[in-house]
PDB file of C-alpha atoms in Angstrom:
ATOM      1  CA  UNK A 185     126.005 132.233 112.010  1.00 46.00           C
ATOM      2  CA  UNK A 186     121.979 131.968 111.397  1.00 49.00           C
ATOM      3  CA  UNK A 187     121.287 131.915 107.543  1.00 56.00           C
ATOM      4  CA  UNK A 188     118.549 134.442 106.579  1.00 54.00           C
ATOM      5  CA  UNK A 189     116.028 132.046 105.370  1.00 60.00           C
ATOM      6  CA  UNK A 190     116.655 129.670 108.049  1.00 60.00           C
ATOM      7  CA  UNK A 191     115.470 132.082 110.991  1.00 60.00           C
ATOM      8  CA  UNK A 192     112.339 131.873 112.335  1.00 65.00           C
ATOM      9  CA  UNK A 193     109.288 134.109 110.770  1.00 78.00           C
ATOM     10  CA  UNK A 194     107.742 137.226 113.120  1.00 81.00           C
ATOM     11  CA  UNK A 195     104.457 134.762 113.804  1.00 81.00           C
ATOM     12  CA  UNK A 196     106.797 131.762 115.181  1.00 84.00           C
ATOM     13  CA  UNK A 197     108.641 134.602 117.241  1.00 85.00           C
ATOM     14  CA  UNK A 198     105.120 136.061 118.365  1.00 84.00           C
ATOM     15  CA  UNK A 199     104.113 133.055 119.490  1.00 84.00           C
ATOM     16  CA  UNK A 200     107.754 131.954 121.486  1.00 87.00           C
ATOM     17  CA  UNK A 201     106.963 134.960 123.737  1.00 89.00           C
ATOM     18  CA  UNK A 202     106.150 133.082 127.224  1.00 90.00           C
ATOM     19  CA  UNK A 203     104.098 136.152 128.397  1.00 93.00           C
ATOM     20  CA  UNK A 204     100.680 136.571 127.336  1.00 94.00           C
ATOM     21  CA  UNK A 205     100.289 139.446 124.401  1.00 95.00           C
ATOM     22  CA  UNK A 206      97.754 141.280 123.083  1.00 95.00           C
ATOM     23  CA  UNK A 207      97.268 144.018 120.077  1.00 96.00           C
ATOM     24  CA  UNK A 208      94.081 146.486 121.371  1.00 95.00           C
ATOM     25  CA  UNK A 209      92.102 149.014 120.176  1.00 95.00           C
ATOM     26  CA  UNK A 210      91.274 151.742 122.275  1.00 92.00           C
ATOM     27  CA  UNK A 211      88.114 150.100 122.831  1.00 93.00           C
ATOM     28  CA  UNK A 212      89.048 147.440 124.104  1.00 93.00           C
ATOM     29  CA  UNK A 213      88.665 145.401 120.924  1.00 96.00           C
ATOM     30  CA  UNK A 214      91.008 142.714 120.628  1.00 95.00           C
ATOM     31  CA  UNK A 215      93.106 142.813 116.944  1.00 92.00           C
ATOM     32  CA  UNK A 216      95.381 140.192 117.788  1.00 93.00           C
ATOM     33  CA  UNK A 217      97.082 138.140 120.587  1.00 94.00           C
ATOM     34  CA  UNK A 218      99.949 135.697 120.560  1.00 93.00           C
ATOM     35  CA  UNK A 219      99.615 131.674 121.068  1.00 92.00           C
ATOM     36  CA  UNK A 220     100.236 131.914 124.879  1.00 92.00           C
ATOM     37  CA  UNK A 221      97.416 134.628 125.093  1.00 93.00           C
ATOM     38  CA  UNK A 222      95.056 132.273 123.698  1.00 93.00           C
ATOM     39  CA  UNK A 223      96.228 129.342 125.619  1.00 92.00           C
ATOM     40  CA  UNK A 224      95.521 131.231 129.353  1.00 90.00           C
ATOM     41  CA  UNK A 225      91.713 132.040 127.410  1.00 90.00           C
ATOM     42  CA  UNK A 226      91.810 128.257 126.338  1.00 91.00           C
ATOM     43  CA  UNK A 227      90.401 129.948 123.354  1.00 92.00           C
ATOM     44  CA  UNK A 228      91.582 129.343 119.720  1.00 90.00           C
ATOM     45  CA  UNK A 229      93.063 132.657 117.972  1.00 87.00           C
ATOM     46  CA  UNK A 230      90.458 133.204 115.455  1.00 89.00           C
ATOM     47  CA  UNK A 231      87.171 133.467 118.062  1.00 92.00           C
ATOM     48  CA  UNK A 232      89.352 135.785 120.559  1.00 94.00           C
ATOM     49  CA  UNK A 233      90.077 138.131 117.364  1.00 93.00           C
ATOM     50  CA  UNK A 234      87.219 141.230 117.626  1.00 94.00           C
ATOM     51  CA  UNK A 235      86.062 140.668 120.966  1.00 94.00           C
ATOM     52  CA  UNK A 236      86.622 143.182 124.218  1.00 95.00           C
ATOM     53  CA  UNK A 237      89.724 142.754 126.543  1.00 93.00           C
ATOM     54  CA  UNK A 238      88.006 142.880 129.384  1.00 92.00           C
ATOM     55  CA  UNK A 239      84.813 140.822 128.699  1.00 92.00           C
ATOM     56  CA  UNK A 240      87.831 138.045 127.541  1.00 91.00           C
ATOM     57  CA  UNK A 241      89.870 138.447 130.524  1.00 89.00           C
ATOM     58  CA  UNK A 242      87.480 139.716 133.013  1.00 89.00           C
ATOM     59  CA  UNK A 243      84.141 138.802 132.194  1.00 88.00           C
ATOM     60  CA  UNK A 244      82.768 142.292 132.414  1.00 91.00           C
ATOM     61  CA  UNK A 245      80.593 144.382 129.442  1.00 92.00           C
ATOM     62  CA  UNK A 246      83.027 147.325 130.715  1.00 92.00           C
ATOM     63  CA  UNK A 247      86.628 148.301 131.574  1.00 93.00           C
ATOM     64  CA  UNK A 248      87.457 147.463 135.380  1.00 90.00           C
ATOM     65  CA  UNK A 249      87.790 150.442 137.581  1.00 89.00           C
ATOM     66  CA  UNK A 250      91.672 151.617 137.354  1.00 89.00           C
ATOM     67  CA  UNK A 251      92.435 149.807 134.014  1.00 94.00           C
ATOM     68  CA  UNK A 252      96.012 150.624 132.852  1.00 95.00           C
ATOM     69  CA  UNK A 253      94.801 150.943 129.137  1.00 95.00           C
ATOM     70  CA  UNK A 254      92.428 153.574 130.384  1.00 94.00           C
ATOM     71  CA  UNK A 255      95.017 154.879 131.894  1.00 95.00           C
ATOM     72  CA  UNK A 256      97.399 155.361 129.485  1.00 96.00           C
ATOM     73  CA  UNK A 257      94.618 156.372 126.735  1.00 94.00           C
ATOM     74  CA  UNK A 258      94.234 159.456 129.167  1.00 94.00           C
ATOM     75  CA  UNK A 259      98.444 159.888 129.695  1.00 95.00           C
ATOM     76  CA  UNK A 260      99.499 159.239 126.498  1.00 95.00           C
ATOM     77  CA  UNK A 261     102.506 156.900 128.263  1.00 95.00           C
ATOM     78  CA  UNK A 262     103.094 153.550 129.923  1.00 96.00           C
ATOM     79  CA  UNK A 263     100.502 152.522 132.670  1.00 96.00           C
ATOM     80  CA  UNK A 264     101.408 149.265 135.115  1.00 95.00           C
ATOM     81  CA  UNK A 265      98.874 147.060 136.970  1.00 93.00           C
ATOM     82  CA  UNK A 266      98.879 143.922 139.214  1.00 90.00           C
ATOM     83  CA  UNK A 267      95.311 142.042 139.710  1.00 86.00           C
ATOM     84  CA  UNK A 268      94.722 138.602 140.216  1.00 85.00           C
ATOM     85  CA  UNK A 269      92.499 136.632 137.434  1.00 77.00           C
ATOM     86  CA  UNK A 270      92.060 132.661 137.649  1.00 73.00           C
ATOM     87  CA  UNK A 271      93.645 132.094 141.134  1.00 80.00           C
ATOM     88  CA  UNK A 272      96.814 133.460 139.531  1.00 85.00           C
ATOM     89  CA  UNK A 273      98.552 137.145 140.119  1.00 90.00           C
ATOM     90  CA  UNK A 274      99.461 138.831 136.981  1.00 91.00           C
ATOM     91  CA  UNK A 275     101.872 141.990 136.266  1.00 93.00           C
ATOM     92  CA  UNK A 276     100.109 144.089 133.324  1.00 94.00           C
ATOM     93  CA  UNK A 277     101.816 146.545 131.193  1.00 96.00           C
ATOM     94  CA  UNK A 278     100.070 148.522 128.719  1.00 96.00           C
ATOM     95  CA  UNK A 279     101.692 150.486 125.925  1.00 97.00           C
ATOM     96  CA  UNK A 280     100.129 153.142 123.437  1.00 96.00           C
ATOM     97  CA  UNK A 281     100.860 152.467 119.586  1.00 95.00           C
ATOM     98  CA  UNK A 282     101.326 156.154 118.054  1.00 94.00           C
ATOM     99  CA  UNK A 283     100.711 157.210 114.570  1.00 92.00           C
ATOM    100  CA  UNK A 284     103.534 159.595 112.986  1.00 92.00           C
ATOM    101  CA  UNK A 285     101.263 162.585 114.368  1.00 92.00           C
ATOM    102  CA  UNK A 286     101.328 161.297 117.761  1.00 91.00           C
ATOM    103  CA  UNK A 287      98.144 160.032 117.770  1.00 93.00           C
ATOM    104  CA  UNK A 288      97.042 156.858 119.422  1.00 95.00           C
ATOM    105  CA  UNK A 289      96.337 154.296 117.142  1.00 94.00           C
ATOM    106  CA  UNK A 290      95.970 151.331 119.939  1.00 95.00           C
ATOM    107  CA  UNK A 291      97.763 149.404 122.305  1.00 97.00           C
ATOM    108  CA  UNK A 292      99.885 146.687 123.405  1.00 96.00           C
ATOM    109  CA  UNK A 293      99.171 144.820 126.466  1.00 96.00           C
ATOM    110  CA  UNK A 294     101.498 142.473 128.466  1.00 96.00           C
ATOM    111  CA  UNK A 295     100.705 139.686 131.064  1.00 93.00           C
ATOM    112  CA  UNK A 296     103.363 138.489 132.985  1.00 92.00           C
ATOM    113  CA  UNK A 297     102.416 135.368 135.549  1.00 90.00           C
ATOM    114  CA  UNK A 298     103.857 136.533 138.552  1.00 90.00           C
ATOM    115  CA  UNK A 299     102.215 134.062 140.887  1.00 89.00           C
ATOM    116  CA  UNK A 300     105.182 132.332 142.501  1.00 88.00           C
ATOM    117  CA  UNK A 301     107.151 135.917 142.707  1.00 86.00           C
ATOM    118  CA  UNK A 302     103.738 136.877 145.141  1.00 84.00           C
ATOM    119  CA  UNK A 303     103.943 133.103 147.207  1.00 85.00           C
ATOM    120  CA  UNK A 304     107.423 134.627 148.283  1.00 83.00           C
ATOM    121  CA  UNK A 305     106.362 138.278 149.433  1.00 81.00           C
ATOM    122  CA  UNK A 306     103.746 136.243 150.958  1.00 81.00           C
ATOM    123  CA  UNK A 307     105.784 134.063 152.755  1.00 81.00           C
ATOM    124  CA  UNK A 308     108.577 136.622 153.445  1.00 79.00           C
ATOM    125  CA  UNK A 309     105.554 138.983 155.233  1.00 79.00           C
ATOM    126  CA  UNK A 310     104.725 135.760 157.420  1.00 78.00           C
ATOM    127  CA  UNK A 311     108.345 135.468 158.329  1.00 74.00           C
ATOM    128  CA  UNK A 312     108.459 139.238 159.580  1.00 73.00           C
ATOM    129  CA  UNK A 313     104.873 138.973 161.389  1.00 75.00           C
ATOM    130  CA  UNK A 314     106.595 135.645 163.147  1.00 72.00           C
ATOM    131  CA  UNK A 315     109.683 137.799 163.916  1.00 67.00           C
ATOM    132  CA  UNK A 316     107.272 140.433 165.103  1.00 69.00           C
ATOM    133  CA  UNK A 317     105.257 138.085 167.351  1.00 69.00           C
ATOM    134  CA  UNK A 318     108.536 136.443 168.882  1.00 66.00           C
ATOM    135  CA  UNK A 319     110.462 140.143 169.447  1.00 62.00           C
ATOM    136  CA  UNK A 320     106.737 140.743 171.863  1.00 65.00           C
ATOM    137  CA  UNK A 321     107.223 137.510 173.712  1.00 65.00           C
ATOM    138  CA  UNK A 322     110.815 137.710 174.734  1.00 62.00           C
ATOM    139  CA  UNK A 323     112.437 139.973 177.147  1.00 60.00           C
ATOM    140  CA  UNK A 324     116.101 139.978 176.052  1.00 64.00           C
ATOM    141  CA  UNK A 325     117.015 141.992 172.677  1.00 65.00           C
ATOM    142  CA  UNK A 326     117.727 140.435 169.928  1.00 67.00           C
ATOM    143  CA  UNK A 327     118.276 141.244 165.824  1.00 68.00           C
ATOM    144  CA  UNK A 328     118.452 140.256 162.361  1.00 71.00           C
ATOM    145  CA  UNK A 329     119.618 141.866 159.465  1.00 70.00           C
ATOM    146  CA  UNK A 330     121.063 140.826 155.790  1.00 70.00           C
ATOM    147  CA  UNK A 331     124.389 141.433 153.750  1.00 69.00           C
ATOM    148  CA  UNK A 332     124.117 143.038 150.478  1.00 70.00           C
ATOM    149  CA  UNK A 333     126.534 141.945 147.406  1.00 67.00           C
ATOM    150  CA  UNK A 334     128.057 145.291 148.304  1.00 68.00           C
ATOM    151  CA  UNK A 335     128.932 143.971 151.989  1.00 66.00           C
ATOM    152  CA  UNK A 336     126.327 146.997 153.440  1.00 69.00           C
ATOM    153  CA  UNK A 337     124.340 145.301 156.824  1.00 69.00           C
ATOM    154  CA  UNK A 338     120.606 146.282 156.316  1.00 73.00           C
ATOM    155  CA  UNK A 339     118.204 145.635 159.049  1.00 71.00           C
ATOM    156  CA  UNK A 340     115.375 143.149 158.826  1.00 73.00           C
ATOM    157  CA  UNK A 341     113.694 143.502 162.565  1.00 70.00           C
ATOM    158  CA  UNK A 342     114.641 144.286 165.886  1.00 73.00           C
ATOM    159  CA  UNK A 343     112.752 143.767 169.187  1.00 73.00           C
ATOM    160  CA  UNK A 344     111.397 146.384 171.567  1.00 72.00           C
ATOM    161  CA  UNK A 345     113.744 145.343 173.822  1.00 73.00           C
ATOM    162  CA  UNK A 346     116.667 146.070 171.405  1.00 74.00           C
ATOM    163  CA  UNK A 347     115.157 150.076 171.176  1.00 75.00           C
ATOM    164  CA  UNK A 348     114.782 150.457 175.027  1.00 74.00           C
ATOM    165  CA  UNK A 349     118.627 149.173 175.266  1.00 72.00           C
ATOM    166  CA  UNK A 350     120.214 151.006 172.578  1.00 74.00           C
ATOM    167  CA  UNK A 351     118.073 154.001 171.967  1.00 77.00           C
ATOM    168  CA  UNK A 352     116.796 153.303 167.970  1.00 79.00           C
ATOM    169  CA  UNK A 353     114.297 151.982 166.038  1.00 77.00           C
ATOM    170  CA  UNK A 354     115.019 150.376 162.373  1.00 75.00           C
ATOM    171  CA  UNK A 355     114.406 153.249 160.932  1.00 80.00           C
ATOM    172  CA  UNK A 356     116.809 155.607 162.937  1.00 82.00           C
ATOM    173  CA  UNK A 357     119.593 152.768 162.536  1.00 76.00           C
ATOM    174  CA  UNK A 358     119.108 153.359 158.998  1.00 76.00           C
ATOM    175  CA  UNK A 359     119.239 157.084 159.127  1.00 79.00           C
ATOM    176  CA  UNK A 360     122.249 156.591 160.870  1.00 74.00           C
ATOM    177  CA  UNK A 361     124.311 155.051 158.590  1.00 71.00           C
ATOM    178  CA  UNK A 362     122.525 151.486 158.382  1.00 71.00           C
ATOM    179  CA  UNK A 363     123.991 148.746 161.386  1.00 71.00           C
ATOM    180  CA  UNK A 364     128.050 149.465 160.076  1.00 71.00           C
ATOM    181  CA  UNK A 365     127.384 152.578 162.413  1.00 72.00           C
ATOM    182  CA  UNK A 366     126.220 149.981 165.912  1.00 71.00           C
ATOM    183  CA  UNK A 367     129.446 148.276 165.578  1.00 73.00           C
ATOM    184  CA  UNK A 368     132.799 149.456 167.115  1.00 72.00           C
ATOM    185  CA  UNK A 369     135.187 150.355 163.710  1.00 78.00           C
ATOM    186  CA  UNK A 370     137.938 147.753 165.000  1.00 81.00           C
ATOM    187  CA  UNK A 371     134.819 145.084 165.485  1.00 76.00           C
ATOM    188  CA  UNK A 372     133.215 145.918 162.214  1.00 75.00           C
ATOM    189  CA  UNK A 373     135.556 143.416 159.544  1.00 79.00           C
ATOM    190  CA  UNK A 374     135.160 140.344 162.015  1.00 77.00           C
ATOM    191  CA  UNK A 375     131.340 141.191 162.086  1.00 71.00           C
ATOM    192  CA  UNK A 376     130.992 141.523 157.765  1.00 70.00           C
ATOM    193  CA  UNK A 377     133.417 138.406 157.893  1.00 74.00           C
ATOM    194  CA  UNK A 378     130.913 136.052 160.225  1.00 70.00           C
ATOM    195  CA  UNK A 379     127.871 137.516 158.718  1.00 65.00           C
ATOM    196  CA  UNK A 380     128.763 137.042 155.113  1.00 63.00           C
ATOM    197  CA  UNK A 381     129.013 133.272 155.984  1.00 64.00           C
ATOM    198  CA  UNK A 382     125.361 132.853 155.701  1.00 55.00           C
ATOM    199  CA  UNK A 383     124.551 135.970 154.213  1.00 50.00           C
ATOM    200  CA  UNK A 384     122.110 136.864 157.321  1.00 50.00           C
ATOM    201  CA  UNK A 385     122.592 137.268 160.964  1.00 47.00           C
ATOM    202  CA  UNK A 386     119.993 136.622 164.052  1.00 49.00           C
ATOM    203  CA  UNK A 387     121.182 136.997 167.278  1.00 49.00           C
TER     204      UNK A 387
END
């Protein structure tokens, strides 16, 4: 059990959050930002304090075209963004402080580093462009799809060759029923049971 004066105070818990934080006016002025906010400014708390989100962040003397605290000034409700700012990608969330009329008072804007999340969809979209480029070089059909947790088959790619054989794109497999409705009922356990060994199947 954690005695009361032992746990930590709101600034030390502030300050533990690994995302980048920020209090905002709707002006864009800066009212106050947590440790790591100040770190990825490698600017001290006190001289980030008063000064303009996006001249901070961005560099600019205005807002950037589509900014979610723009956004969500005009909405009233939570606005999302992804941009990319110091060669890393960054997942923005921006949420309206209300007044007890309703009114909006300011803002609270989250940074999440999601660089290594977008070197993945990166290199998973040069994995299906290779798949792509191998199903045009190569006569004979071939396939690839995943097992969910759930045991479902889901498609990855298929070849052209695959389509002129069978009659179906991806898509249409999918509408189907998903790849459970290409295999023969009595085949279908021993094909889950081999595929779930690696969890994805190429043939």
């Amino acid at each position: 059990m954690i005695e009361k004066n032992s746990f930590p105070d709101w600034q030390q818990v502030f300050n533990s959050i690994f995302d980048l934080v920020a209090f905002v006016k709707s002006d864009g002025t800066i009212f106050y930002c947590n440790q790591r906010f100040a770190e990825f400014l490698n600017k001290d708390l006190a001289s980030i304090i008063g000064q303009k989100c996006h001249s901070l962040v961005h560099g600019t003397d205005a807002f950037l075209e589509n900014c979610p605290l723009i956004r969500s000034l005009k909405s009233g409700k939570r606005e999302t963004w992804e941009l990319k700012e110091k060669e890393n990608y960054f997942s923005i969330v921006v949420d309206p402080i209300k007044d007890s009329q309703g009114k909006i008072i300011g803002f609270i804007q989250i940074m999440r580093d999601i660089t290594e999340q977008k070197k993945v969809e990166e290199a998973l979209k040069e994995n299906l462009e290779r798949y792509k480029f191998i199903s045009e070089l190569i006569s004979d059909y071939a396939y690839a799809f995943k097992v969910t947790a759930e045991g479902k088959l889901v498609g990855e790619w298929i070849t052209d060759s695959f389509t002129k054989v069978f009659g179906f794109t991806r898509e249409e497999i999918d509408q189907r029923g998903g790849w459970q409705s290409m295999v023969y009922p009595e085949d279908l356990p021993i094909a889950l049971e081999h595929a779930k060994k690696g969890n994805k199947w190429t043939c």
